[in-house]
Amino acid sequence: MDTKLDPSRDDLPLMANTSHILVKHYVLDLDVDFESQIIEGTIVLFFESGKKQSRSTKEPCRTESNEACRFRMPEPCHSPVTDTRTFSPKTRSNDFTICGKGEKDTSGKDGNHDNREQASGISSSKYCCDTGNHGSEDFLLVLDCCDLSVLKVEEVDVAAVPGIEKLTRSPKLTVVSEELRNQIVCELVTLPADRWREQLDYYARCSQAPGCGELLFDTDTWSLQIRKTGAQTATDFPHAIRIRYSTKPQGRSVTWTSDQSGRPCVYTMGSPINNRALFPCQEPPVAMSTWQATVRAAASFVVLMSGENSAKPTQLREGCSSWHYYVTMPMPASTFTIAVGSWTEMKPETCSSNDLAAERSLSPSEADFRYVGICGHMEYPCRFQNPSATTQEIIPHRVFAPLCLKGACQETLLQLVPPCLSAAHRVLGTHPFSRLDILIVPSNFPSLGMASPHIIFLSQSVLTGNSHLCGTRLCHEIAHAWFGLAIGARDWTEEWLSEGFATHLEDVFWAKAQQLDPHEAQEQQELKACLRWCRLQDEVRNSPEEMQVLRPNKEKTGHVSDSGSSVVKHGLNPEKVFMQVHYLKGYFLLRFLAQRLGDDTYFAFLRKFVHTFHGQLILSQDFLQMLLENIPEEKRLELSVENIFRDWLESSGIPQPLQRERQAGAECGLARQVSVEVEKWIRMNRRPRKRKRRETEKLFEKLLPDQLVLLLEHLLEQKTLNPRTLQSLERAYRLTQQDAEVRHRWCELIIKHKYTKAYKDVERFLQEDQAMGIYLYGELMVSEDSRQQQVARRCFELTKEQMDRSSAQVVAEMLF
């Protein structure tokens, strides 16, 4: 491997050997302990052998360097880049029995030692890949794993489950062998979709079966490696294994913090290392799996999770509750999310018909929402084949938040969910997921939102001001149900396939949710394009060129090593989390294509694309090739996959077609209105005399939130604004009461013009709007003004213990 690799800034390794063996289902059985800040328990993995199962067994650990081929690797095994408490364990409802051989758990406390090696005193060098004796090595299972204490790994005796013989050809299980156990798992993972309830029941029962022998294991920085003596191929390797483990308080997949009411809570961010510090798993997106999980916590806590069912707690002994969730749609393990806290379900003060799951018949103009034929994905109970699901405009949904945010949720969020869900259905058709939970996460959440199967996290920052920011962000996350979840990128370097689509669709959904007429919708979308154009120009000026490329691996995109391992380009760079280039360039590309085709043709195609590819992983060319095949020849002009790759996806900077479009485009009406207001403020700033407050308010027009953002961005270009002007500006638009996007620009003006009277607004923003405040720290420090630097350092001291790790790292580098 590259010894110069900085693990905190470079590519994220995906270590799992998915080409040899694939996890098809996970069963998690976990306890959440807030006192120790640890989640512990077991996970059972059910496998099927991959396509390359007959390949020589030394290949799972083949790399550029033989040095990495030792069983206990001190460094991650990097392949060439070719390619994404209050509760005690004593209250556990199930304690697994270890069968038969009298072996004790002698693994080290840190989980970093082979259990049998330690018991017998055999040197780890015994487990080297024997390159001189091909075909004699044991198969090595490699899982993605980081910041976990692995205590024991064992094979599960699925043949011991009563009634399991129904999955075999034998009426009685007389002789139990490895082959028979693997046959049972093979039959179980391939049960037809209409038997999903039975399948989940078998998974649960198998997960509680006794162990039948411990397996050798070792861990390094990024992986857990498991082997069984004598199992030389993936076919021979046990197809059901149980791992007993615990998370670590500092684990990068799990955030322990307090909510807005000061109550302890924990949630999984899944970034930047995804879920490998929550449970050992296969991280590459091709490892599509289902899961079910039982999570126990004190009875005062609510457990929310990526699950198809609206789980209710089961009361256990000693004041603790158990929650159970499951999914039947295979998805990458990185999409799994959990949040445990003292959440309260928020309900409207009065229940209207709009709050209920609604169904209606399709109108003739919407007939293209449904397509006849079999879906292209692997078999699962698919909503696109369910007639009642295809007409369900508003899926069942719940909203959770700390009780102190009840008023804010009722004023904004609750009334927006039904129209936003309905708008998404009118644009794209069938909702891919059967229900939705929405959680207002703690103030240290480092972005405005995150979408996972069946659950959306939203920042508290979207609740302030009017409904605009909340509505647009909600629409963005709802769009991810189709693009990012139901349709995923096969190579995580192609983030634009998720974020570009969600950014483009949020405007379309929000216009329909507001019931705007076509002209109003176009005006608002043109204004948004103007704002994003400014943002993209700024991003390109202030970010490294290599991080502006949407398809950095070019023709090698989607390629992996022989074992299936790969890396995510720049995946560990903390600054990448705050970059928006894949949102913005992706958005402008889709907008360019929609304008070329016309909205009717484009969105009819998009519905067809969703129906064709839902439940699958794609690369950019899958979308572009299908699009170009559906464009009439006269509209295609010089468009080709190669040209789009060259102009939009494989080069840094601003794409040339976008440069030409923005230079030729006329300013929209809403933007012209802002320009008029900007001139008024510039004139006012030059005048020596004061105006009365009432006269100032009459002088200026009322502006939409996006217009206010654009106004403040234009005023940021002014060299000087005097304190009197800034005071009038704040009063005229009540800037401190606006949404977080507007207040962020207001804070920038305060900092630029050293408007000391309003420094309290900056301090408030940095503490309460951590999802957006990182940039402001840099502005405070760049000014080299001692008072501003004191503001920055004081706010960081107050928030750093709770701050998201990547955010804290970036801010610390700015400040010290």
Short mmCIF file of C-alpha atoms in Angstrom, two decimals, residues 75-417:
data_model
loop_
_atom_site.label_atom_id
_atom_site.label_comp_id
_atom_site.label_asym_id
_atom_site.label_seq_id
_atom_site.Cartn_x
_atom_site.Cartn_y
_atom_site.Cartn_z
CA GLU A 75 -2.28 -1.93 7.55
CA PRO A 76 -5.42 -2.11 5.40
CA CYS A 77 -5.10 -4.33 2.35
CA HIS A 78 -5.37 -1.77 -0.48
CA SER A 79 -6.12 -2.97 -3.96
CA PRO A 80 -5.33 -0.89 -7.01
CA VAL A 81 -7.92 1.84 -7.51
CA THR A 82 -10.15 0.70 -10.32
CA ASP A 83 -13.58 1.77 -9.27
CA THR A 84 -18.96 3.64 -2.82
CA ARG A 85 -27.23 4.07 29.81
CA THR A 86 -29.50 3.26 31.43
CA PHE A 87 -29.75 -0.21 30.25
CA SER A 88 -27.59 -3.15 31.22
CA PRO A 89 -26.68 -6.12 29.01
CA LYS A 90 -28.16 -8.27 31.74
CA THR A 91 -31.62 -7.54 30.39
CA ARG A 92 -30.91 -9.16 27.03
CA SER A 93 -33.81 -11.36 26.08
CA ASN A 94 -31.67 -13.93 24.27
CA ASP A 95 -28.35 -15.35 25.36
CA PHE A 96 -26.83 -17.53 22.67
CA THR A 97 -25.48 -20.92 23.68
CA ILE A 98 -22.14 -22.07 22.39
CA CYS A 99 -22.27 -25.71 21.46
CA GLY A 100 -20.10 -28.58 21.96
CA LYS A 101 -16.36 -28.33 22.01
CA GLY A 102 -15.62 -26.88 25.41
CA GLU A 103 -13.74 -23.94 23.96
CA LYS A 104 -13.71 -20.72 25.98
CA ASP A 105 -13.77 -17.20 24.60
CA THR A 106 -10.13 -16.28 24.94
CA SER A 107 -10.16 -13.35 22.57
CA GLY A 108 -8.48 -10.17 23.69
CA LYS A 109 -10.47 -7.29 25.08
CA ASP A 110 -9.70 -5.13 22.10
CA GLY A 111 -10.93 -7.77 19.70
CA ASN A 112 -7.76 -7.56 17.66
CA HIS A 113 -6.48 -11.09 18.13
CA ASP A 114 -7.23 -14.42 16.56
CA ASN A 115 -9.10 -16.31 19.28
CA ARG A 116 -7.57 -19.76 18.75
CA GLU A 117 -4.15 -18.36 18.02
CA GLN A 118 -4.17 -16.70 21.42
CA ALA A 119 -5.41 -19.83 23.18
CA SER A 120 -2.80 -22.08 21.63
CA GLY A 121 0.11 -19.65 21.52
CA ILE A 122 0.58 -20.21 17.78
CA SER A 123 2.23 -17.30 15.98
CA SER A 124 0.07 -15.40 13.53
CA SER A 125 2.68 -16.05 10.85
CA LYS A 126 1.11 -19.47 10.48
CA TYR A 127 -1.80 -17.82 8.72
CA CYS A 128 0.21 -16.25 5.93
CA CYS A 129 -1.01 -16.78 2.42
CA ASP A 130 1.21 -19.63 1.23
CA THR A 131 2.00 -18.40 -2.26
CA GLY A 132 4.16 -21.41 -2.91
CA ASN A 133 1.40 -23.94 -2.30
CA HIS A 134 -1.49 -22.85 -4.47
CA GLY A 135 -4.93 -24.17 -3.60
CA SER A 136 -4.06 -25.22 -0.04
CA GLU A 137 -4.93 -21.96 1.78
CA ASP A 138 -8.12 -21.48 3.74
CA PHE A 139 -10.70 -19.09 2.32
CA LEU A 140 -10.56 -15.67 3.96
CA LEU A 141 -13.76 -13.70 4.51
CA VAL A 142 -13.05 -9.97 4.64
CA LEU A 143 -15.63 -7.62 6.12
CA ASP A 144 -15.50 -3.84 6.41
CA CYS A 145 -14.95 -3.02 10.06
CA CYS A 146 -13.52 -0.07 11.99
CA ASP A 147 -13.62 1.15 15.60
CA LEU A 148 -15.26 -2.08 16.81
CA SER A 149 -14.28 -4.53 19.54
CA VAL A 150 -14.90 -7.99 18.10
CA LEU A 151 -15.18 -10.54 20.90
CA LYS A 152 -16.12 -13.80 19.22
CA VAL A 153 -16.96 -15.19 15.79
CA GLU A 154 -18.70 -18.52 15.43
CA GLU A 155 -20.54 -20.65 12.94
CA VAL A 156 -24.29 -20.91 13.51
CA ASP A 157 -25.86 -24.36 13.57
CA VAL A 158 -28.93 -23.54 11.48
CA ALA A 159 -29.72 -27.26 11.24
CA ALA A 160 -30.67 -27.17 14.95
CA VAL A 161 -33.72 -24.95 14.27
CA PRO A 162 -36.95 -26.98 14.69
CA GLY A 163 -38.78 -27.43 11.39
CA ILE A 164 -35.84 -26.26 9.30
CA GLU A 165 -35.91 -29.55 7.41
CA LYS A 166 -38.71 -28.03 5.31
CA LEU A 167 -35.96 -26.12 3.51
CA THR A 168 -34.06 -29.32 2.62
CA ARG A 169 -34.80 -32.36 0.54
CA SER A 170 -34.64 -34.60 3.62
CA PRO A 171 -37.72 -35.28 5.76
CA LYS A 172 -35.35 -35.73 8.76
CA LEU A 173 -31.96 -34.27 9.49
CA THR A 174 -30.04 -37.36 10.53
CA VAL A 175 -26.45 -36.45 9.62
CA VAL A 176 -25.65 -32.74 9.98
CA SER A 177 -22.70 -31.56 7.89
CA GLU A 178 -21.26 -28.24 6.77
CA GLU A 179 -22.68 -28.92 3.34
CA LEU A 180 -26.17 -29.44 4.77
CA ARG A 181 -26.03 -26.25 6.85
CA ASN A 182 -24.93 -24.28 3.81
CA GLN A 183 -27.68 -25.89 1.74
CA ILE A 184 -30.24 -24.74 4.32
CA VAL A 185 -28.96 -21.16 4.16
CA CYS A 186 -28.90 -21.31 0.36
CA GLU A 187 -32.55 -22.35 0.31
CA LEU A 188 -33.44 -19.72 2.90
CA VAL A 189 -31.86 -16.75 1.09
CA THR A 190 -33.54 -17.75 -2.20
CA LEU A 191 -37.10 -18.15 -0.92
CA PRO A 192 -39.54 -16.42 -3.32
CA ALA A 193 -40.71 -12.90 -2.51
CA ASP A 194 -44.24 -13.95 -1.62
CA ARG A 195 -42.82 -15.95 1.30
CA TRP A 196 -41.06 -12.95 2.88
CA ARG A 197 -42.81 -13.25 6.24
CA GLU A 198 -41.82 -16.89 6.52
CA GLN A 199 -38.29 -15.99 5.44
CA LEU A 200 -37.93 -13.32 8.13
CA ASP A 201 -39.22 -15.77 10.74
CA TYR A 202 -36.65 -18.37 9.68
CA TYR A 203 -33.89 -15.74 9.77
CA ALA A 204 -34.87 -14.79 13.32
CA ARG A 205 -35.00 -18.40 14.50
CA CYS A 206 -31.72 -19.28 12.80
CA SER A 207 -30.04 -16.27 14.37
CA GLN A 208 -30.85 -17.70 17.82
CA ALA A 209 -29.59 -21.20 17.00
CA PRO A 210 -26.56 -22.45 18.96
CA GLY A 211 -23.04 -21.99 17.71
CA CYS A 212 -21.16 -24.99 16.38
CA GLY A 213 -17.54 -23.94 16.52
CA GLU A 214 -15.59 -20.73 16.81
CA LEU A 215 -13.94 -19.27 13.75
CA LEU A 216 -10.49 -17.72 13.50
CA PHE A 217 -10.56 -13.94 13.17
CA ASP A 218 -8.37 -10.88 13.18
CA THR A 219 -8.91 -7.16 12.71
CA ASP A 220 -6.89 -4.29 11.33
CA THR A 221 -7.66 -0.60 10.79
CA TRP A 222 -10.35 -1.13 8.19
CA SER A 223 -11.39 -4.77 8.18
CA LEU A 224 -12.35 -7.93 10.03
CA GLN A 225 -10.89 -11.13 8.51
CA ILE A 226 -12.44 -14.51 9.28
CA ARG A 227 -11.42 -18.03 8.30
CA LYS A 228 -12.31 -21.61 9.09
CA THR A 229 -9.59 -24.24 9.05
CA GLY A 230 -10.11 -26.56 6.10
CA ALA A 231 -12.67 -24.35 4.29
CA GLN A 232 -10.71 -23.58 1.13
CA THR A 233 -13.40 -21.93 -1.01
CA ALA A 234 -16.32 -19.59 -0.43
CA THR A 235 -18.63 -22.53 -1.12
CA ASP A 236 -17.10 -24.44 1.81
CA PHE A 237 -17.11 -21.45 4.16
CA PRO A 238 -19.98 -21.35 6.71
CA HIS A 239 -22.95 -19.52 5.22
CA ALA A 240 -24.28 -18.36 8.60
CA ILE A 241 -21.93 -16.82 11.15
CA ARG A 242 -22.47 -14.92 14.39
CA ILE A 243 -20.23 -12.07 15.51
CA ARG A 244 -20.33 -10.83 19.09
CA TYR A 245 -19.01 -7.29 19.26
CA SER A 246 -19.36 -3.84 20.75
CA THR A 247 -18.96 -0.35 19.36
CA LYS A 248 -16.50 2.16 20.79
CA PRO A 249 -17.57 5.57 22.14
CA GLN A 250 -15.31 7.29 19.61
CA GLY A 251 -16.53 5.16 16.68
CA ARG A 252 -16.97 7.30 13.59
CA SER A 253 -20.30 5.82 12.48
CA VAL A 254 -22.07 6.57 15.77
CA THR A 255 -22.72 9.99 17.35
CA TRP A 256 -23.41 10.13 21.10
CA THR A 257 -24.76 13.53 22.08
CA SER A 258 -27.64 15.37 23.75
CA ASP A 259 -30.84 16.58 22.14
CA GLN A 260 -32.24 20.11 22.30
CA SER A 261 -33.83 19.30 25.67
CA GLY A 262 -30.49 18.16 27.14
CA ARG A 263 -31.48 14.48 27.11
CA PRO A 264 -28.91 11.85 25.94
CA CYS A 265 -29.36 10.40 22.47
CA VAL A 266 -27.41 8.56 19.80
CA TYR A 267 -27.72 8.43 16.04
CA THR A 268 -25.77 7.01 13.12
CA MET A 269 -24.56 9.45 10.50
CA GLY A 270 -22.97 6.86 8.24
CA SER A 271 -20.37 9.39 7.10
CA PRO A 272 -17.64 9.45 6.10
CA ILE A 273 -16.96 5.77 6.85
CA ASN A 274 -20.59 4.58 6.53
CA ASN A 275 -21.72 1.88 8.98
CA ARG A 276 -18.54 -0.15 9.53
CA ALA A 277 -18.13 1.33 13.04
CA LEU A 278 -21.71 0.28 13.85
CA PHE A 279 -21.50 -3.35 12.72
CA PRO A 280 -19.14 -5.53 10.64
CA CYS A 281 -20.56 -5.55 7.13
CA GLN A 282 -19.90 -5.48 3.42
CA GLU A 283 -19.73 -1.80 2.48
CA PRO A 284 -19.39 -1.94 -1.33
CA PRO A 285 -22.78 -0.94 -2.80
CA VAL A 286 -22.98 -4.19 -4.82
CA ALA A 287 -23.52 -6.04 -1.52
CA MET A 288 -27.28 -5.48 -1.54
CA SER A 289 -28.87 -7.08 1.50
CA THR A 290 -31.94 -7.09 3.69
CA TRP A 291 -31.91 -6.86 7.49
CA GLN A 292 -33.87 -7.13 10.68
CA ALA A 293 -32.85 -5.75 14.05
CA THR A 294 -33.90 -5.99 17.67
CA VAL A 295 -32.66 -3.08 19.77
CA ARG A 296 -33.08 -2.74 23.51
CA ALA A 297 -32.84 0.50 25.48
CA ALA A 298 -34.29 1.99 28.64
CA ALA A 299 -38.07 2.31 28.54
CA SER A 300 -37.85 6.12 28.39
CA PHE A 301 -36.18 6.00 24.96
CA VAL A 302 -37.65 5.69 21.48
CA VAL A 303 -35.77 3.63 18.87
CA LEU A 304 -36.16 4.69 15.23
CA MET A 305 -34.59 2.74 12.40
CA SER A 306 -34.58 2.01 8.70
CA GLY A 307 -37.50 -0.40 8.68
CA GLU A 308 -40.70 -1.12 6.81
CA ASN A 309 -42.74 -1.49 9.99
CA SER A 310 -43.81 1.27 12.38
CA ALA A 311 -42.32 -0.52 15.37
CA LYS A 312 -43.91 -0.31 18.80
CA PRO A 313 -41.95 -1.06 21.98
CA THR A 314 -42.20 -4.36 23.83
CA GLN A 315 -41.75 -3.86 27.56
CA LEU A 316 -39.08 -6.09 29.11
CA ARG A 317 -37.86 -6.52 32.66
CA GLU A 318 -35.89 -3.90 34.60
CA GLY A 319 -37.53 -0.92 32.91
CA CYS A 320 -36.28 -1.54 29.41
CA SER A 321 -38.01 -1.81 26.05
CA SER A 322 -37.28 -3.81 22.93
CA TRP A 323 -37.89 -2.53 19.40
CA HIS A 324 -37.90 -4.66 16.25
CA TYR A 325 -37.57 -3.45 12.64
CA TYR A 326 -37.07 -5.20 9.28
CA VAL A 327 -36.67 -4.47 5.57
CA THR A 328 -37.43 -6.77 2.62
CA MET A 329 -35.98 -4.58 -0.15
CA PRO A 330 -32.26 -5.34 -0.63
CA MET A 331 -30.10 -2.24 -0.19
CA PRO A 332 -26.44 -1.46 0.59
CA ALA A 333 -25.52 -1.75 4.29
CA SER A 334 -24.47 1.92 4.22
CA THR A 335 -28.14 2.95 4.05
CA PHE A 336 -28.97 1.40 7.46
CA THR A 337 -29.74 4.08 10.06
CA ILE A 338 -30.65 4.08 13.74
CA ALA A 339 -31.53 6.87 16.20
CA VAL A 340 -32.25 6.35 19.89
CA GLY A 341 -33.43 9.19 22.11
CA SER A 342 -36.22 10.75 24.12
CA TRP A 343 -38.12 11.62 20.97
CA THR A 344 -41.80 12.62 21.05
CA GLU A 345 -44.13 11.88 18.17
CA MET A 346 -45.46 15.20 16.88
CA LYS A 347 -49.07 15.22 15.73
CA PRO A 348 -51.17 17.98 14.17
CA GLU A 349 -53.45 19.79 16.58
CA THR A 350 -56.35 18.89 14.31
CA CYS A 351 -56.31 15.89 12.02
CA SER A 352 -57.37 16.60 8.45
CA SER A 353 -57.93 14.22 5.57
CA ASN A 354 -54.65 15.42 4.07
CA ASP A 355 -52.75 13.88 6.96
CA LEU A 356 -53.90 10.38 6.12
CA ALA A 357 -52.49 7.97 3.56
CA ALA A 358 -54.52 8.81 0.47
CA GLU A 359 -55.28 6.87 -2.65
CA ARG A 360 -56.81 7.97 -5.92
CA SER A 361 -57.22 6.64 -9.42
CA LEU A 362 -54.72 7.63 -12.06
CA SER A 363 -55.86 10.20 -14.58
CA PRO A 364 -55.31 9.48 -18.29
CA SER A 365 -52.48 12.04 -18.41
CA GLU A 366 -50.65 10.05 -15.75
CA ALA A 367 -51.04 6.66 -17.41
CA ASP A 368 -47.30 6.56 -18.13
CA PHE A 369 -46.64 6.32 -14.36
CA ARG A 370 -47.15 2.59 -14.62
CA TYR A 371 -45.49 0.16 -16.97
CA VAL A 372 -46.47 -3.40 -17.62
CA GLY A 373 -43.84 -6.07 -17.15
CA ILE A 374 -41.53 -7.69 -14.67
CA CYS A 375 -39.15 -5.49 -12.69
CA GLY A 376 -35.44 -5.71 -13.53
CA HIS A 377 -34.17 -6.05 -9.97
CA MET A 378 -33.57 -9.15 -7.84
CA GLU A 379 -36.74 -10.61 -6.40
CA TYR A 380 -38.33 -8.87 -3.42
CA PRO A 381 -41.87 -7.69 -2.49
CA CYS A 382 -41.88 -4.66 -4.80
CA ARG A 383 -44.34 -1.79 -4.46
CA PHE A 384 -44.09 -1.05 -8.17
CA GLN A 385 -45.96 -4.33 -8.78
CA ASN A 386 -48.63 -3.54 -6.16
CA PRO A 387 -51.65 -1.78 -7.74
CA SER A 388 -52.74 -0.12 -4.48
CA ALA A 389 -49.22 1.15 -3.83
CA THR A 390 -48.91 2.75 -7.27
CA THR A 391 -51.86 5.06 -6.56
CA GLN A 392 -50.90 5.94 -2.97
CA GLU A 393 -50.04 9.63 -3.12
CA ILE A 394 -49.26 10.07 0.57
CA ILE A 395 -47.59 7.20 2.39
CA PRO A 396 -48.11 6.78 6.15
CA HIS A 397 -45.69 9.01 8.03
CA ARG A 398 -44.70 10.08 11.54
CA VAL A 399 -42.70 13.07 12.81
CA PHE A 400 -40.44 12.83 15.88
CA ALA A 401 -38.52 15.52 17.76
CA PRO A 402 -37.59 16.54 21.29
CA LEU A 403 -40.67 17.88 23.09
CA CYS A 404 -39.20 21.41 23.25
CA LEU A 405 -39.54 21.65 19.44
CA LYS A 406 -43.22 20.75 19.37
CA GLY A 407 -44.35 24.29 18.52
CA ALA A 408 -41.86 24.69 15.69
CA CYS A 409 -42.79 21.30 14.22
CA GLN A 410 -46.49 22.08 14.30
CA GLU A 411 -46.02 25.51 12.73
CA THR A 412 -43.92 24.32 9.80
CA LEU A 413 -42.98 20.68 9.30
CA LEU A 414 -46.20 18.79 10.04
CA GLN A 415 -48.33 20.64 7.52
CA LEU A 416 -45.68 20.31 4.79
CA VAL A 417 -45.23 16.53 4.77
#
